[in-house]
Structure formats: structure tokens, C-alpha cells
Short mmCIF file of C-alpha atoms in Angstrom, two decimals:
data_model
loop_
_atom_site.label_atom_id
_atom_site.label_comp_id
_atom_site.label_asym_id
_atom_site.label_seq_id
_atom_site.Cartn_x
_atom_site.Cartn_y
_atom_site.Cartn_z
CA MET V 1 -7.02 -23.75 8.17
CA ASP V 2 -7.53 -21.75 11.36
CA THR V 3 -9.16 -18.33 11.67
CA THR V 4 -5.85 -16.48 12.06
CA ILE V 5 -4.56 -17.71 8.71
CA ILE V 6 -7.90 -16.89 7.05
CA VAL V 7 -7.75 -13.30 8.43
CA GLY V 8 -4.19 -13.04 7.05
CA TYR V 9 -5.33 -14.23 3.63
CA ILE V 10 -8.28 -11.80 3.56
CA ALA V 11 -5.98 -8.94 4.66
CA GLY V 12 -3.46 -9.78 1.91
CA THR V 13 -6.18 -10.10 -0.71
CA LEU V 14 -7.69 -6.71 0.26
CA THR V 15 -4.41 -4.81 0.15
CA THR V 16 -3.46 -6.44 -3.17
CA ILE V 17 -6.80 -5.99 -4.98
CA SER V 18 -7.09 -2.40 -3.67
CA PHE V 19 -4.62 -1.39 -6.40
CA VAL V 20 -6.88 -2.71 -9.19
CA PRO V 21 -9.50 0.12 -9.03
CA GLN V 22 -6.59 2.58 -8.72
CA VAL V 23 -4.85 1.29 -11.86
CA ILE V 24 -8.20 1.35 -13.76
CA ARG V 25 -8.93 4.94 -12.62
CA THR V 26 -5.43 6.17 -13.49
CA TRP V 27 -5.57 4.40 -16.86
CA LYS V 28 -8.88 6.14 -17.66
CA LEU V 29 -8.02 9.61 -16.31
CA LYS V 30 -4.42 9.63 -17.57
CA GLU V 31 -3.68 11.93 -14.63
CA THR V 32 -1.20 11.29 -11.85
CA LYS V 33 -0.46 14.75 -10.49
CA ASP V 34 -1.92 13.96 -7.05
CA PHE V 35 0.45 11.01 -6.59
CA SER V 36 3.75 11.40 -4.81
CA LEU V 37 6.58 9.90 -6.90
CA ALA V 38 8.50 9.17 -3.67
CA MET V 39 5.50 7.21 -2.36
CA LEU V 40 5.34 5.03 -5.47
CA LEU V 41 9.11 4.42 -5.49
CA LEU V 42 9.30 3.57 -1.77
CA PHE V 43 6.21 1.37 -1.98
CA ALA V 44 7.52 -0.51 -5.04
CA ALA V 45 10.89 -1.06 -3.32
CA GLY V 46 9.03 -2.32 -0.24
CA MET V 47 7.01 -4.76 -2.36
CA LEU V 48 10.19 -6.12 -3.94
CA LEU V 49 11.72 -6.69 -0.51
CA TRP V 50 8.51 -8.32 0.77
CA THR V 51 8.68 -10.69 -2.21
CA ALA V 52 12.33 -11.50 -1.40
CA TYR V 53 11.29 -12.08 2.23
CA GLY V 54 8.51 -14.42 1.06
CA ILE V 55 10.95 -16.40 -1.10
CA TRP V 56 13.35 -16.57 1.83
CA ILE V 57 10.83 -17.90 4.33
CA ASN V 58 9.21 -20.00 1.56
CA SER V 59 5.74 -18.50 2.00
CA PHE V 60 3.65 -18.74 -1.16
CA PRO V 61 0.90 -16.30 0.05
CA ILE V 62 3.51 -13.59 0.81
CA ILE V 63 5.23 -14.11 -2.56
CA ALA V 64 1.95 -14.14 -4.54
CA ALA V 65 0.36 -11.11 -2.83
CA ASN V 66 3.48 -8.99 -3.05
CA ILE V 67 4.51 -9.86 -6.59
CA VAL V 68 1.01 -9.00 -7.88
CA THR V 69 0.99 -5.72 -5.91
CA PHE V 70 4.50 -4.96 -7.15
CA GLY V 71 3.30 -5.36 -10.76
CA LEU V 72 0.32 -3.05 -10.18
CA VAL V 73 2.45 -0.40 -8.42
CA LEU V 74 5.06 -0.61 -11.20
CA PHE V 75 2.28 0.09 -13.72
CA LEU V 76 1.17 3.12 -11.65
CA LEU V 77 4.78 4.28 -11.49
CA TRP V 78 5.08 3.99 -15.28
CA MET V 79 1.87 6.04 -15.70
CA LYS V 80 3.14 8.59 -13.14
CA ILE V 81 6.27 9.12 -15.28
CA LYS V 82 4.35 9.04 -18.59
CA TYR V 83 1.44 11.35 -17.64
CA ARG V 84 3.20 13.79 -15.39
CA MET B 1 18.78 -11.17 14.26
CA ASP B 2 19.19 -13.02 10.96
CA THR B 3 19.18 -11.48 7.48
CA THR B 4 15.65 -12.68 6.68
CA ILE B 5 14.14 -10.81 9.62
CA ILE B 6 16.17 -7.69 8.74
CA VAL B 7 14.84 -7.80 5.14
CA GLY B 8 11.31 -8.14 6.55
CA TYR B 9 11.85 -5.12 8.81
CA ILE B 10 13.26 -3.00 5.96
CA ALA B 11 10.35 -4.05 3.70
CA GLY B 12 7.80 -3.11 6.37
CA THR B 13 9.52 0.20 7.08
CA LEU B 14 9.59 1.10 3.36
CA THR B 15 5.90 0.34 2.75
CA THR B 16 4.89 2.21 5.89
CA ILE B 17 7.02 5.35 5.40
CA SER B 18 6.06 5.49 1.70
CA PHE B 19 2.74 7.00 2.79
CA VAL B 20 4.44 9.93 4.54
CA PRO B 21 5.47 11.85 1.33
CA GLN B 22 2.00 11.07 -0.06
CA VAL B 23 0.20 12.54 2.96
CA ILE B 24 2.48 15.63 2.83
CA ARG B 25 1.82 16.10 -0.92
CA THR B 26 -1.94 15.68 -0.56
CA TRP B 27 -1.99 18.02 2.44
CA LYS B 28 -0.17 20.69 0.40
CA LEU B 29 -2.05 20.25 -2.90
CA LYS B 30 -5.48 19.71 -1.30
CA GLU B 31 -6.31 17.64 -4.37
CA THR B 32 -7.32 14.01 -4.40
CA LYS B 33 -9.11 13.59 -7.74
CA ASP B 34 -6.53 11.10 -9.07
CA PHE B 35 -7.10 8.75 -6.12
CA SER B 36 -9.58 5.92 -6.32
CA LEU B 37 -11.92 5.97 -3.29
CA ALA B 38 -12.31 2.18 -3.63
CA MET B 39 -8.53 1.78 -3.41
CA LEU B 40 -8.31 3.81 -0.19
CA LEU B 41 -11.26 1.98 1.39
CA LEU B 42 -9.99 -1.50 0.46
CA PHE B 43 -6.44 -0.65 1.53
CA ALA B 44 -7.60 0.77 4.89
CA ALA B 45 -9.74 -2.34 5.51
CA GLY B 46 -6.71 -4.50 4.64
CA MET B 47 -4.52 -2.56 7.09
CA LEU B 48 -7.08 -3.08 9.89
CA LEU B 49 -7.16 -6.82 9.21
CA TRP B 50 -3.34 -6.99 9.08
CA THR B 51 -3.29 -5.28 12.50
CA ALA B 52 -5.82 -7.82 13.83
CA TYR B 53 -3.65 -10.59 12.38
CA GLY B 54 -0.58 -9.12 14.07
CA ILE B 55 -2.38 -8.99 17.45
CA TRP B 56 -3.52 -12.57 16.92
CA ILE B 57 -0.07 -13.97 16.17
CA ASN B 58 1.44 -11.59 18.75
CA SER B 59 3.86 -9.96 16.28
CA PHE B 60 4.85 -6.44 17.33
CA PRO B 61 6.45 -5.50 13.95
CA ILE B 62 3.25 -6.44 12.07
CA ILE B 63 1.07 -4.53 14.54
CA ALA B 64 3.30 -1.43 14.53
CA ALA B 65 3.80 -1.21 10.74
CA ASN B 66 0.14 -1.75 9.96
CA ILE B 67 -1.35 0.51 12.60
CA VAL B 68 0.89 3.40 11.48
CA THR B 69 0.03 2.77 7.81
CA PHE B 70 -3.66 2.49 8.74
CA GLY B 71 -3.48 5.94 10.39
CA LEU B 72 -1.79 7.49 7.33
CA VAL B 73 -4.29 5.89 4.91
CA LEU B 74 -7.20 7.02 7.10
CA PHE B 75 -5.86 10.57 6.87
CA LEU B 76 -5.66 10.26 3.04
CA LEU B 77 -9.21 8.89 3.02
CA TRP B 78 -10.41 11.86 5.09
CA MET B 79 -8.70 14.26 2.65
CA LYS B 80 -10.19 12.35 -0.31
CA ILE B 81 -13.69 12.91 1.11
CA LYS B 82 -12.98 16.53 2.13
CA TYR B 83 -11.23 17.71 -1.07
CA ARG B 84 -13.19 15.75 -3.66
#
């Protein structure tokens, strides 16, 4: 595996796992006022399309990273609606 | 341009522009308590690496989307530190 691919994998891992501390914090605080609903909706839609793109080009890393992020963002979106 | 590439472009545009309503909301509210600092730091680092990856594979859409998102996330990070 060459360096370029490794950098891509690290980048994808960072952006995906970044949502874990956010979900934990939101779950604990039960507060979502500071979040923009439009941001969460647009981001979730983007993640879905990235997953579709990954399926299309048959790229497992793109599918995996985006489906996990989509799940985490969906959970944030649910909390945003629940704890408004 | 085939459908796959168009889906990729729409996905990238959605995830990038999603940060615009967030930056506007945070700028207006001047409140960032609900945000996880770890999330912003990890996400910003991920964006930088995605930009590096884009330069490496010589992909303008990857460079453009990620550098814009990086700028928006950096602005959120600055507000997170300023309005803690």
C-alpha cells in the first residue's frame, strides 16, 4: 500500500471518528441548541450520497467511512430534534 | 461527465456547504458549548489530510471541497475557543 492510500485512510478515519466524541458529548449534555439543523440535514444527505458513490465505484473504504459517519450524524440529528 | 462523477460532486458540495449555516448560526449565537472540541480538532485534521490526499492524486474537486470545509471548520474552532 503506497503512502497516498495510507494518507487517504488516515484522513477518512479522522473525519469519521471525529463524530464519536461529539455524539458522546451531546448524549451527556442533552443539549443541541448550538447545532444548525440545516447543517445536520445537509451533512447527512451528503453522507448518503457519498455512500452511494462508494457503492457505485465499488470502493469499500468510501462505503465504510461514510456509512459509519452517516449513522453517527443521524443519531445527532435525532438528538437535535428530541432535545431542541 | 457520467452519473457517478455527478453524484460525487453533489455529495462533496452538500458536505462542504453544510458548514455554512452552522458557521452563520454560531456567529450569531456566539455559543459553542454543545460542540465537542475533540470533534472539531479531529475533523479539521482530517480535512487537512484530505486536502493533502487531493494534491497527491491531483484531484481538483477533492482539493477544493476539503480546503473550503477546512476553512469553515477552522472558523468554528476559533469561535469554540473564543466563546467557550
